[in-house]
Coordinates of C-alpha atoms in Angstrom, one line a residue:
Chain A
X1 CA -2.5 -11.7 -30.6
X2 CA -2.2 -14.5 -28.2
X3 CA -3.1 -18.0 -29.4
X4 CA -6.8 -18.8 -29.4
X5 CA -8.6 -20.9 -26.8
X6 CA -12.0 -22.6 -26.7
X7 CA -14.4 -21.4 -24.2
X8 CA -17.8 -22.4 -23.0
X9 CA -20.0 -19.5 -22.0
X10 CA -22.9 -19.8 -19.6
X11 CA -25.4 -17.0 -19.9
X12 CA -27.2 -15.9 -16.7
X13 CA -30.2 -13.6 -16.4
X14 CA -30.1 -12.8 -12.7
X15 CA -27.3 -11.8 -10.4
X16 CA -28.5 -13.9 -7.5
X17 CA -28.8 -17.1 -9.6
X18 CA -25.3 -16.2 -10.9
X19 CA -23.8 -16.0 -7.4
X20 CA -25.2 -19.4 -6.5
X21 CA -24.1 -20.8 -9.8
X22 CA -20.5 -19.7 -9.3
X23 CA -20.4 -21.6 -6.0
X24 CA -22.0 -24.7 -7.6
X25 CA -19.7 -24.7 -10.6
X26 CA -16.6 -24.2 -8.5
X27 CA -17.7 -27.0 -6.1
X28 CA -18.1 -29.4 -9.0
X29 CA -14.4 -28.9 -9.8
X30 CA -14.7 -26.6 -12.9
X31 CA -12.2 -23.8 -13.1
X32 CA -13.9 -20.6 -14.1
X33 CA -12.0 -18.3 -16.5
X34 CA -13.9 -15.2 -15.6
X35 CA -17.4 -13.8 -15.0
X36 CA -18.6 -10.8 -17.0
X37 CA -21.4 -8.5 -15.9
X38 CA -23.1 -5.3 -17.0
X39 CA -22.9 -3.8 -13.5
X40 CA -20.9 -4.6 -10.3
X41 CA -22.4 -7.6 -8.5
X42 CA -21.9 -7.5 -4.8
X43 CA -20.2 -10.5 -3.3
X44 CA -19.0 -11.8 -6.7
X45 CA -15.3 -11.5 -5.8
X46 CA -15.9 -13.6 -2.7
X47 CA -17.7 -16.2 -4.6
X48 CA -14.9 -16.4 -7.2
X49 CA -12.3 -16.3 -4.5
X50 CA -10.6 -13.1 -5.6
X51 CA -8.4 -11.2 -3.1
X52 CA -9.4 -7.7 -2.1
X53 CA -7.9 -5.1 -4.4
X54 CA -4.7 -3.5 -3.1
X55 CA -5.4 -0.3 -5.0
X56 CA -6.1 1.4 -1.7
X57 CA -2.4 0.8 -0.7
X58 CA -1.3 2.3 -4.1
X59 CA -3.5 5.4 -3.4
X60 CA -2.0 5.8 0.0
X61 CA 1.6 5.6 -1.3
X62 CA 0.9 8.1 -4.1
X63 CA -0.8 10.3 -1.5
X64 CA 2.1 10.5 0.9
X65 CA 4.4 11.0 -2.1
X66 CA 2.3 14.0 -3.0
X67 CA 2.4 15.4 0.6
X68 CA 6.2 15.0 0.7
X69 CA 6.8 16.6 -2.7
X70 CA 4.6 19.5 -1.8
X71 CA 6.4 20.1 1.5
X72 CA 9.9 19.7 -0.1
X73 CA 8.9 22.1 -2.8
X74 CA 7.5 24.8 -0.5
X75 CA 10.2 24.5 2.2
X76 CA 12.9 24.4 -0.5
X77 CA 11.6 27.5 -2.4
X78 CA 10.5 29.7 0.5
X79 CA 12.8 28.6 3.3
X80 CA 16.1 27.6 1.6
X81 CA 16.5 28.9 -1.9
X82 CA 15.2 32.4 -1.5
X83 CA 14.2 33.2 2.1
X84 CA 12.0 36.3 2.4
X85 CA 10.0 37.9 5.2
X86 CA 6.4 38.1 3.9
X87 CA 3.9 39.8 6.2
X88 CA 6.1 39.2 9.2
X89 CA 5.8 35.5 8.9
X90 CA 8.5 32.9 9.3
X91 CA 10.7 31.8 6.4
X92 CA 8.9 28.5 6.7
X93 CA 5.3 29.4 7.5
X94 CA 3.8 25.9 8.1
X95 CA 0.1 26.9 8.3
X96 CA 0.4 28.6 4.9
X97 CA 1.7 25.3 3.4
X98 CA -1.3 23.3 4.4
X99 CA -3.6 24.1 1.4
X100 CA -1.1 23.3 -1.3
X101 CA 0.1 20.2 0.5
X102 CA -3.4 18.9 0.8
X103 CA -4.2 19.6 -2.8
X104 CA -1.1 17.9 -4.1
X105 CA -1.8 14.9 -1.8
X106 CA -5.2 14.5 -3.3
X107 CA -4.0 15.1 -6.9
X108 CA -1.2 12.5 -6.7
X109 CA -3.3 10.0 -4.8
X110 CA -6.2 10.2 -7.4
X111 CA -4.1 10.2 -10.5
X112 CA -1.6 7.6 -9.2
X113 CA -4.4 5.2 -8.2
X114 CA -6.4 5.6 -11.4
X115 CA -3.2 5.2 -13.4
X116 CA -2.4 2.0 -11.5
X117 CA -5.9 0.8 -12.1
X118 CA -5.6 1.3 -15.8
X119 CA -2.4 -0.6 -15.9
X120 CA -3.4 -3.6 -13.7
X121 CA -6.8 -3.8 -15.3
X122 CA -5.2 -3.4 -18.8
X123 CA -7.5 -0.6 -19.8
X124 CA -6.3 1.6 -22.6
X125 CA -7.9 3.5 -25.5
X126 CA -6.4 1.1 -28.0
X127 CA -7.3 -2.0 -26.0
X128 CA -9.0 -4.8 -27.8
X129 CA -11.3 -6.5 -25.2
X130 CA -12.2 -10.2 -25.5
X131 CA -15.9 -10.0 -26.0
X132 CA -17.6 -13.3 -25.1
X133 CA -21.1 -12.0 -25.7
X134 CA -22.3 -8.5 -26.8
X135 CA -25.1 -8.7 -24.2
X136 CA -22.6 -8.5 -21.4
X137 CA -22.7 -4.7 -21.4
X138 CA -26.5 -4.8 -21.7
X139 CA -28.4 -7.3 -19.6
X140 CA -26.7 -10.6 -19.3
X141 CA -24.1 -12.1 -17.0
X142 CA -21.7 -14.5 -18.7
X143 CA -19.5 -17.1 -17.1
X144 CA -16.6 -18.2 -19.3
X145 CA -14.9 -21.5 -18.8
X146 CA -11.6 -22.2 -20.6
X147 CA -11.9 -25.8 -22.0
X148 CA -8.2 -26.1 -22.4
X149 CA -7.6 -25.6 -18.7
X150 CA -10.2 -28.0 -17.4
X151 CA -10.0 -31.8 -17.3
X152 CA -13.7 -32.4 -17.6
X153 CA -15.1 -32.8 -21.1
X154 CA -17.2 -30.3 -22.9
X155 CA -20.5 -32.0 -22.5
X156 CA -20.1 -32.5 -18.8
X157 CA -19.2 -28.8 -18.2
X158 CA -22.1 -27.7 -20.3
X159 CA -24.4 -29.9 -18.2
X160 CA -22.9 -28.4 -15.0
X161 CA -23.5 -24.8 -16.3
X162 CA -27.1 -25.6 -17.3
X163 CA -27.8 -27.3 -14.0
X164 CA -26.6 -24.3 -12.1
X165 CA -29.1 -22.0 -13.8
X166 CA -27.5 -20.9 -17.1
X167 CA -30.3 -20.0 -19.6
X168 CA -28.1 -20.9 -22.5
X169 CA -24.6 -22.3 -23.0
X170 CA -22.5 -21.3 -26.1
X171 CA -19.2 -22.3 -27.5
X172 CA -16.8 -19.5 -28.3
X173 CA -13.2 -19.4 -29.7
X174 CA -11.2 -16.4 -28.9
Chain B
X1 CA -27.1 -8.7 -3.1
X2 CA -28.7 -5.5 -1.9
X3 CA -31.5 -5.7 0.7
X4 CA -33.9 -2.9 0.7
X5 CA -37.0 -2.2 2.7
X6 CA -40.2 -2.6 0.8
X7 CA -41.7 0.5 2.3
X8 CA -39.3 2.8 0.5
X9 CA -40.4 4.4 -2.7
X10 CA -38.9 2.7 -5.8
X11 CA -36.0 4.8 -7.2
X12 CA -36.7 3.6 -10.8
X13 CA -40.3 3.5 -11.8
X14 CA -42.1 2.1 -14.8
X15 CA -41.3 -1.7 -14.5
X16 CA -37.9 -1.3 -16.2
X17 CA -35.8 -4.3 -17.2
X18 CA -32.0 -4.1 -17.6
X19 CA -32.4 -4.0 -21.4
X20 CA -34.9 -1.1 -21.0
X21 CA -32.3 0.9 -19.1
X22 CA -29.8 0.5 -21.9
X23 CA -32.4 1.4 -24.5
X24 CA -33.7 4.5 -22.6
X25 CA -30.2 6.0 -22.0
X26 CA -27.8 4.7 -24.7
X27 CA -30.7 5.1 -27.2
X28 CA -30.6 8.9 -26.8
X29 CA -26.9 8.9 -27.9
X30 CA -27.8 6.9 -31.1
X31 CA -30.8 9.1 -32.1
X32 CA -30.4 11.7 -34.8
X33 CA -30.1 15.2 -33.2
X34 CA -33.6 16.6 -32.7
X35 CA -34.8 20.0 -33.9
X36 CA -35.0 21.3 -30.4
X37 CA -31.5 20.2 -29.6
X38 CA -30.2 21.9 -32.8
X39 CA -32.1 25.1 -31.9
X40 CA -30.8 25.1 -28.3
X41 CA -27.2 24.5 -29.5
X42 CA -27.5 27.3 -32.1
X43 CA -28.7 29.7 -29.4
X44 CA -25.9 28.7 -27.1
X45 CA -23.3 29.1 -29.8
X46 CA -24.7 32.5 -30.7
X47 CA -24.2 33.6 -27.1
X48 CA -20.7 32.1 -27.2
X49 CA -19.9 34.0 -30.4
X50 CA -21.2 37.4 -29.1
X51 CA -19.3 36.9 -25.9
X52 CA -16.2 35.9 -27.8
X53 CA -16.1 39.5 -29.1
X54 CA -15.8 40.8 -25.5
X55 CA -13.1 38.3 -24.7
X56 CA -11.2 39.3 -27.9
X57 CA -11.5 43.0 -26.9
X58 CA -10.3 42.3 -23.4
X59 CA -7.3 40.3 -24.5
X60 CA -6.4 42.8 -27.3
X61 CA -6.9 46.1 -25.4
X62 CA -6.5 44.9 -21.8
X63 CA -8.9 44.9 -18.9
X64 CA -9.3 48.6 -19.1
X65 CA -12.3 47.6 -21.3
X66 CA -14.1 46.6 -18.1
X67 CA -15.9 49.0 -15.8
X68 CA -13.3 48.7 -13.0
X69 CA -11.9 51.8 -11.4
X70 CA -9.3 52.6 -8.8
X71 CA -11.6 51.9 -5.9
X72 CA -13.5 48.9 -7.3
X73 CA -10.6 46.9 -8.6
X74 CA -12.5 43.6 -8.5
X75 CA -16.1 43.3 -9.7
X76 CA -17.9 41.1 -12.3
X77 CA -14.9 39.0 -13.2
X78 CA -14.4 37.7 -9.7
X79 CA -18.2 37.6 -9.1
X80 CA -18.6 35.4 -12.1
X81 CA -15.6 33.3 -11.0
X82 CA -17.0 32.5 -7.6
X83 CA -20.4 32.0 -9.0
X84 CA -19.2 29.4 -11.5
X85 CA -17.0 27.6 -9.0
X86 CA -19.9 27.5 -6.6
X87 CA -22.1 25.9 -9.2
X88 CA -19.3 23.5 -9.9
X89 CA -19.7 22.1 -6.4
X90 CA -22.8 20.0 -6.8
X91 CA -21.5 17.4 -9.1
X92 CA -18.7 16.0 -7.0
X93 CA -20.8 16.5 -3.9
X94 CA -23.5 14.3 -5.3
X95 CA -21.2 11.7 -6.6
X96 CA -18.7 11.6 -3.7
X97 CA -20.4 12.6 -0.5
X98 CA -23.7 10.9 -1.4
X99 CA -21.7 7.8 -2.4
X100 CA -20.0 7.7 1.0
X101 CA -23.4 8.1 2.7
X102 CA -24.8 5.3 0.5
X103 CA -27.6 7.5 -0.9
X104 CA -28.7 5.4 -3.9
X105 CA -30.8 8.2 -5.3
X106 CA -27.6 9.9 -6.5
X107 CA -27.2 7.2 -9.2
X108 CA -29.6 8.8 -11.8
X109 CA -28.4 12.3 -11.3
X110 CA -24.6 12.0 -10.7
X111 CA -23.5 11.8 -14.3
X112 CA -25.1 15.0 -15.5
X113 CA -24.2 16.8 -12.3
X114 CA -20.5 15.8 -12.7
X115 CA -20.5 17.0 -16.3
X116 CA -22.1 20.3 -15.2
X117 CA -19.3 20.6 -12.5
X118 CA -16.6 20.2 -15.1
X119 CA -18.1 22.8 -17.5
X120 CA -18.7 25.2 -14.6
X121 CA -15.1 25.0 -13.4
X122 CA -13.9 25.7 -16.9
X123 CA -16.1 28.8 -17.0
X124 CA -14.8 29.8 -13.6
X125 CA -11.1 29.3 -14.6
X126 CA -11.6 31.7 -17.6
X127 CA -12.1 34.7 -15.3
X128 CA -9.0 34.8 -13.3
X129 CA -7.0 33.9 -16.3
X130 CA -8.4 36.7 -18.4
X131 CA -8.2 39.1 -15.5
X132 CA -4.4 38.6 -15.6
X133 CA -4.4 40.9 -18.7
X134 CA -1.8 38.8 -20.4
X135 CA -3.2 35.4 -19.9
X136 CA -0.4 33.6 -21.8
X137 CA 2.1 34.9 -19.1
X138 CA -0.3 34.7 -16.2
X139 CA -0.8 31.0 -16.3
X140 CA 3.0 30.5 -16.3
X141 CA 3.6 32.8 -13.4
X142 CA 1.2 30.9 -11.2
X143 CA 3.2 27.7 -11.6
X144 CA 6.3 27.3 -9.3
X145 CA 8.9 27.0 -12.1
X146 CA 12.5 28.0 -12.0
X147 CA 12.7 31.3 -13.7
X148 CA 14.9 34.2 -14.8
X149 CA 13.6 36.7 -12.2
X150 CA 16.5 35.9 -9.9
X151 CA 14.9 32.5 -9.0
X152 CA 12.1 34.4 -7.3
X153 CA 9.5 31.8 -6.5
X154 CA 5.7 32.0 -6.2
X155 CA 4.5 33.1 -2.7
X156 CA 3.0 30.2 -0.9
X157 CA 1.5 32.6 1.7
X158 CA -1.0 33.8 -0.9
X159 CA -4.5 32.5 -1.0
X160 CA -4.6 33.3 -4.7
X161 CA -1.9 30.7 -5.2
X162 CA -3.7 28.2 -3.0
X163 CA -6.7 28.8 -5.2
X164 CA -4.7 28.0 -8.3
X165 CA -3.7 24.7 -6.8
X166 CA -7.2 24.0 -5.4
X167 CA -9.1 24.7 -8.6
X168 CA -6.7 22.9 -10.9
X169 CA -6.7 19.8 -8.6
X170 CA -10.5 20.0 -8.3
X171 CA -10.9 20.2 -12.0
X172 CA -8.6 17.3 -12.8
X173 CA -9.8 15.0 -10.1
X174 CA -13.5 15.7 -11.0
X175 CA -12.6 15.0 -14.6
X176 CA -11.0 11.6 -13.7
X177 CA -13.9 10.7 -11.4
X178 CA -16.4 11.5 -14.2
X179 CA -14.5 9.6 -16.8
X180 CA -14.0 6.5 -14.7
X181 CA -17.8 6.4 -14.3
X182 CA -18.3 6.8 -18.1
X183 CA -16.1 3.9 -19.1
X184 CA -18.6 1.0 -18.6
X185 CA -21.3 3.0 -20.2
X186 CA -19.2 3.8 -23.3
X187 CA -18.7 0.0 -23.5
X188 CA -22.5 -0.4 -23.6
X189 CA -22.7 2.1 -26.4
X190 CA -19.8 0.4 -28.2
X191 CA -21.5 -3.0 -28.1
X192 CA -24.8 -1.5 -29.3
X193 CA -23.2 0.5 -32.1
X194 CA -24.2 -0.5 -35.6
X195 CA -21.8 1.7 -37.7
X196 CA -18.0 1.4 -37.8
X197 CA -17.2 5.0 -36.9
X198 CA -19.2 5.1 -33.6
X199 CA -17.9 1.6 -32.8
X200 CA -14.3 2.9 -33.1
X201 CA -14.9 6.1 -31.2
X202 CA -16.8 4.6 -28.3
X203 CA -14.4 1.6 -28.4
X204 CA -11.5 4.0 -27.8
X205 CA -13.5 5.9 -25.2
X206 CA -14.4 2.7 -23.3
X207 CA -10.7 1.8 -23.0
X208 CA -11.3 -1.8 -23.9
X209 CA -13.7 -2.4 -21.0
X210 CA -15.0 -6.0 -20.9
X211 CA -17.0 -6.1 -17.7
X212 CA -14.9 -8.8 -16.0
X213 CA -15.6 -9.5 -12.3
X214 CA -12.0 -8.7 -11.4
X215 CA -12.1 -5.3 -13.1
X216 CA -15.4 -4.5 -11.5
X217 CA -14.0 -5.3 -8.1
X218 CA -11.0 -3.0 -8.7
X219 CA -13.3 -0.4 -10.2
X220 CA -15.5 -0.3 -7.1
X221 CA -12.4 0.1 -4.9
X222 CA -11.2 3.0 -7.2
X223 CA -14.6 4.7 -7.1
X224 CA -14.8 4.4 -3.3
X225 CA -11.4 5.8 -2.7
X226 CA -11.9 8.6 -5.3
X227 CA -15.0 9.5 -3.4
X228 CA -13.1 9.6 -0.1
X229 CA -10.5 11.8 -1.7
X230 CA -13.0 14.1 -3.5
X231 CA -15.1 14.7 -0.4
X232 CA -12.5 16.8 1.5
X233 CA -11.4 18.2 -1.8
X234 CA -14.9 19.6 -2.5
X235 CA -15.0 21.2 0.9
X236 CA -11.4 22.5 0.5
X237 CA -12.0 24.2 -2.8
X238 CA -14.7 26.7 -1.8
X239 CA -13.0 27.1 1.6
X240 CA -9.9 28.3 -0.3
X241 CA -12.0 30.5 -2.6
X242 CA -13.4 32.1 0.5
X243 CA -9.9 32.7 1.8
X244 CA -9.2 34.9 -1.2
X245 CA -11.4 37.3 0.7
X246 CA -11.1 36.2 4.3
X247 CA -7.4 36.5 4.6
X248 CA -7.5 40.1 3.5
X249 CA -7.9 43.2 5.7
X250 CA -10.9 44.7 3.9
X251 CA -13.9 45.2 6.2
X252 CA -16.7 42.9 5.0
X253 CA -14.2 40.4 3.8
X254 CA -12.0 39.3 6.7
X255 CA -14.6 37.3 8.5
X256 CA -13.9 33.8 9.9
X257 CA -17.4 32.6 9.0
X258 CA -16.5 32.7 5.2
X259 CA -15.3 29.1 4.7
X260 CA -18.5 27.2 5.9
X261 CA -20.7 29.9 4.6
X262 CA -19.2 29.8 1.1
X263 CA -19.3 26.0 1.0
X264 CA -23.0 26.0 2.0
X265 CA -23.6 28.6 -0.7
X266 CA -21.8 26.6 -3.3
X267 CA -23.8 23.5 -2.6
X268 CA -27.0 25.6 -2.7
X269 CA -26.3 27.1 -6.1
X270 CA -24.9 23.9 -7.5
X271 CA -28.1 22.0 -6.7
X272 CA -30.1 24.8 -8.1
X273 CA -28.2 24.5 -11.4
X274 CA -28.5 20.7 -11.4
X275 CA -32.2 21.1 -11.1
X276 CA -32.4 23.7 -13.9
X277 CA -30.6 21.4 -16.3
X278 CA -32.1 18.1 -15.2
X279 CA -35.7 19.3 -15.3
X280 CA -35.1 20.1 -19.0
X281 CA -33.1 17.0 -19.8
X282 CA -35.7 14.8 -18.0
X283 CA -38.5 16.3 -20.1
X284 CA -36.7 16.2 -23.4
X285 CA -35.3 12.7 -23.0
X286 CA -38.4 11.3 -21.3
X287 CA -36.4 10.2 -18.2
X288 CA -39.3 10.6 -15.8
X289 CA -38.9 7.0 -14.7
X290 CA -35.2 7.5 -13.7
X291 CA -35.4 11.1 -12.3
X292 CA -38.5 10.8 -10.3
X293 CA -40.4 13.4 -8.3
X294 CA -38.7 11.8 -5.3
X295 CA -35.3 12.8 -6.7
X296 CA -36.5 16.3 -7.2
X297 CA -37.9 16.5 -3.8
X298 CA -34.7 15.3 -2.2
X299 CA -32.7 17.9 -4.1
X300 CA -35.1 20.6 -3.0
X301 CA -34.7 19.5 0.6
X302 CA -30.9 20.0 0.2
X303 CA -31.7 23.5 -1.2
X304 CA -33.8 24.4 1.9
X305 CA -31.0 23.2 4.2
X306 CA -28.2 25.0 2.5
X307 CA -30.3 28.1 1.8
X308 CA -31.1 28.3 5.5
X309 CA -27.4 27.9 6.4
X310 CA -26.6 30.8 4.0
X311 CA -29.4 32.8 5.6
X312 CA -28.0 32.2 9.1
X313 CA -24.6 33.2 7.8
X314 CA -25.9 36.5 6.5
X315 CA -27.5 37.4 9.8
X316 CA -24.5 36.3 11.8
X317 CA -22.3 38.5 9.7
X318 CA -24.5 41.5 10.5
X319 CA -24.6 40.6 14.2
X320 CA -20.8 40.2 14.4
X321 CA -20.2 43.4 12.6
X322 CA -22.3 45.3 15.2
X323 CA -21.0 43.3 18.1
X324 CA -17.3 43.7 17.1
X325 CA -17.4 47.4 17.9
X326 CA -15.1 48.1 14.9
X327 CA -16.4 51.2 13.2
X328 CA -15.2 50.3 9.7
X329 CA -16.7 46.9 9.9
X330 CA -20.0 48.3 11.2
X331 CA -20.1 50.8 8.4
X332 CA -19.3 48.2 5.7
X333 CA -22.4 46.2 6.7
X334 CA -24.6 49.2 7.2
X335 CA -23.6 50.4 3.8
X336 CA -24.3 47.0 2.4
X337 CA -27.9 46.9 3.7
X338 CA -28.9 50.5 3.3
X339 CA -26.2 52.2 1.0
X340 CA -26.5 52.8 -2.7
X341 CA -26.3 49.0 -3.4
X342 CA -29.3 48.2 -1.1
X343 CA -31.1 46.7 -4.1
X344 CA -28.4 44.1 -4.6
X345 CA -28.5 43.2 -0.9
X346 CA -32.3 43.0 -1.0
X347 CA -32.3 40.8 -4.2
X348 CA -29.8 38.5 -2.5
X349 CA -31.9 38.2 0.7
X350 CA -35.1 37.6 -1.2
X351 CA -33.7 35.1 -3.7
X352 CA -31.5 33.1 -1.3
X353 CA -33.1 33.2 2.0
X354 CA -36.8 33.9 1.6
X355 CA -37.9 32.2 -1.6
X356 CA -36.3 28.8 -0.9
X357 CA -38.4 28.6 2.3
X358 CA -41.3 27.9 0.0
X359 CA -39.9 24.4 -0.4
X360 CA -41.2 23.7 3.2
X361 CA -44.5 23.0 1.4
X362 CA -44.6 19.6 -0.1
X363 CA -46.9 20.8 -2.9
X364 CA -44.2 23.3 -4.0
X365 CA -41.2 21.0 -3.6
X366 CA -42.9 18.3 -5.7
X367 CA -44.1 20.7 -8.3
X368 CA -41.9 20.8 -11.4
X369 CA -42.7 24.3 -12.6
X370 CA -42.2 25.8 -9.2
X371 CA -38.9 23.9 -8.7
X372 CA -37.7 25.1 -12.1
X373 CA -38.5 28.8 -11.4
X374 CA -37.1 28.7 -7.9
X375 CA -33.9 27.0 -9.1
X376 CA -33.3 29.9 -11.4
X377 CA -34.2 32.4 -8.7
X378 CA -31.6 30.8 -6.4
X379 CA -28.8 31.2 -9.0
X380 CA -29.8 34.8 -9.5
X381 CA -29.6 35.3 -5.8
X382 CA -26.2 33.6 -5.5
X383 CA -24.8 35.8 -8.3
X384 CA -26.0 38.8 -6.3
X385 CA -24.4 37.4 -3.1
X386 CA -21.0 37.4 -4.7
X387 CA -21.6 40.9 -6.2
X388 CA -22.7 42.2 -2.8
X389 CA -19.7 40.7 -1.0
X390 CA -17.2 42.0 -3.6
X391 CA -18.4 45.3 -4.8
X392 CA -20.1 46.8 -1.7
X393 CA -17.0 46.0 0.5
X394 CA -14.8 47.8 -2.0
X395 CA -16.8 50.8 -3.3
X396 CA -16.6 52.8 -0.1
X397 CA -13.2 52.2 1.4
X398 CA -11.3 53.9 4.2
X399 CA -10.9 57.2 2.3
X400 CA -14.2 58.9 1.6
X401 CA -12.6 61.0 -1.2
X402 CA -12.0 57.8 -3.2
X403 CA -15.5 56.4 -2.9
X404 CA -16.9 55.3 -6.2
X405 CA -19.6 53.2 -7.8
X406 CA -19.1 50.3 -10.2
X407 CA -20.7 50.5 -13.7
X408 CA -20.3 47.4 -15.9
X409 CA -19.4 48.0 -19.5
X410 CA -20.7 45.9 -22.4
X411 CA -17.4 44.0 -22.2
X412 CA -18.1 42.9 -18.6
X413 CA -21.5 41.7 -19.8
X414 CA -20.0 40.1 -22.9
X415 CA -17.6 38.1 -20.8
X416 CA -20.4 36.8 -18.6
X417 CA -22.4 35.9 -21.7
X418 CA -19.4 34.1 -23.1
X419 CA -19.2 31.8 -20.1
X420 CA -22.9 31.1 -20.1
X421 CA -22.7 30.3 -23.9
X422 CA -19.8 28.0 -23.3
X423 CA -21.5 26.3 -20.4
X424 CA -24.7 25.5 -22.3
X425 CA -23.0 24.5 -25.5
X426 CA -20.8 22.1 -23.6
X427 CA -23.8 20.7 -21.7
X428 CA -25.8 20.2 -24.8
X429 CA -22.9 18.4 -26.5
X430 CA -22.6 16.2 -23.5
X431 CA -26.3 15.5 -23.4
X432 CA -26.2 14.4 -27.1
X433 CA -23.1 12.3 -27.3
X434 CA -22.6 11.0 -23.7
X435 CA -25.0 8.8 -21.7
X436 CA -26.7 11.4 -19.4
X437 CA -27.4 8.8 -16.7
X438 CA -25.0 6.3 -15.3
X439 CA -26.3 3.1 -17.0
X440 CA -24.3 0.6 -15.0
X441 CA -25.1 2.1 -11.6
X442 CA -28.8 2.3 -12.3
X443 CA -28.8 -1.3 -13.5
X444 CA -27.2 -2.4 -10.2
X445 CA -30.2 -1.0 -8.3
X446 CA -33.0 -2.2 -10.6
X447 CA -33.4 -5.5 -8.8
X448 CA -33.4 -4.0 -5.3
X449 CA -35.4 -0.9 -5.9
X450 CA -37.1 -1.1 -9.3
X451 CA -40.8 -0.9 -9.4
X452 CA -41.0 -4.2 -11.1
X453 CA -39.5 -6.1 -8.1
X454 CA -41.3 -4.0 -5.5
X455 CA -44.8 -4.5 -6.9
X456 CA -44.2 -8.3 -7.1
X457 CA -43.6 -8.2 -3.3

């Protein structure tokens, strides 16, 4: 386990209040550790200043790998290793190769992207998540502020969170 | 923030709060199994057990146990295969295509529909594997592996091989899509769990999900791209299944209309099965606020559209057979309509083309009992469609001396029963232990389209 840090958690009831609060808190100079929500909130990544996910690039790269492997496999087997005339077709009948190439493109793109997602998002069956509040997966949005990484004192940050609309502010050591 | 017109009907009724959504859906997982659930599971398991005898006899003695003969070499097995694959099309269609079209009503039905897809595809896969006679070898022969037959490779010209790739890709991608959707909901159940065992199980299933904004942002990208990949995949799967027939030279099979006609038929039967299952689930789990009459009506509208496409395809086939001037083709269709299997053709036409037209009446398409009955009728009709295509095209071939009829044995029936038993057992287990509605997605629309917000103006 990593060493523990002290966090202040602001609990928010409503996603629109939360979005405004993120902007207010960031403008007042507080660094937000992360915001946790029970469902995807639109626009939260912009408010937090996150970059757009590059997983689509990963999916594309895995996809073309799939296409290439499928074509290499089919041309290699039917055209080079053991050429045979089947139904009067060419040794390398390109139209016949379309279905398998398509399927392997989708297969590799999907599995490659999801695998990458699990790795970058650190999702694994034996994963031990940092749970700031059990209500995150139910009905509350939680904004966590790492006290060690902020210069402002605890009381001041707590006041900023409350002013921006947090219904409660708790202290948590993880 | 999601803006939504106030004139639209709310998608979630009953003034639900976010916490109510968790309670209503995750609560069902925490309940003790009810008597009706135990009874239904017992019946499904009994069907599975009886059918297992037919599977055992087929594997032990070979497919000679079935009613196949020299003329009709494909019958119930491939009928059941295509029927199940067809049913397995609705789930990914609902979650992928409706996601790309931003149809938010998909959110309360996609989870159960995807589960149904996965179970239906497993049922489908059973038939070609068991038809191989020696399934333990058959599976290996379909994979392009180096081998000792003089490095003779699989034949990539064969639509049966394309099918192997298509179905296995479809199954695995659908499974991943379904699982990705389940992760945040497993986390909800994990955080509600009161005993250690379920906390550990749902904790492992939730992959350590914490609901961080960064993860949600990546998660949405993944869901969108998976939908983009799954959309052509869904269309490709039944296209390739139809090519099993369309690339052959059998009159009645080698028609170019097959790919779109099979895809429409698949969506048609898939939605019917979704309705059959969800109408029961909705009633038993009291999910009337999530799966509203509006959801059922929209699904019925898709059934009229796809049913009508299928109807047009049937009539086009007849017209083209006549217009082609090919005698064998003309006879195949004449025999289909008026030959010894006329009753199968008539059942197909009635169940698939005529009866769904009743959904033009708003009273019928918003009536639960009528929808339930018609959803079963549609699936009976779709089974007959595959039977008609397969058996009537084969039973009177080019040589009149070899004409024959197909009579199923109890083993044919037992195999079918086995797949039905498996399907319902799997669905019942899903409905008990997994959240039947996507909790996180439904929560994301509560504020925009819940009745609570709408009635406040």
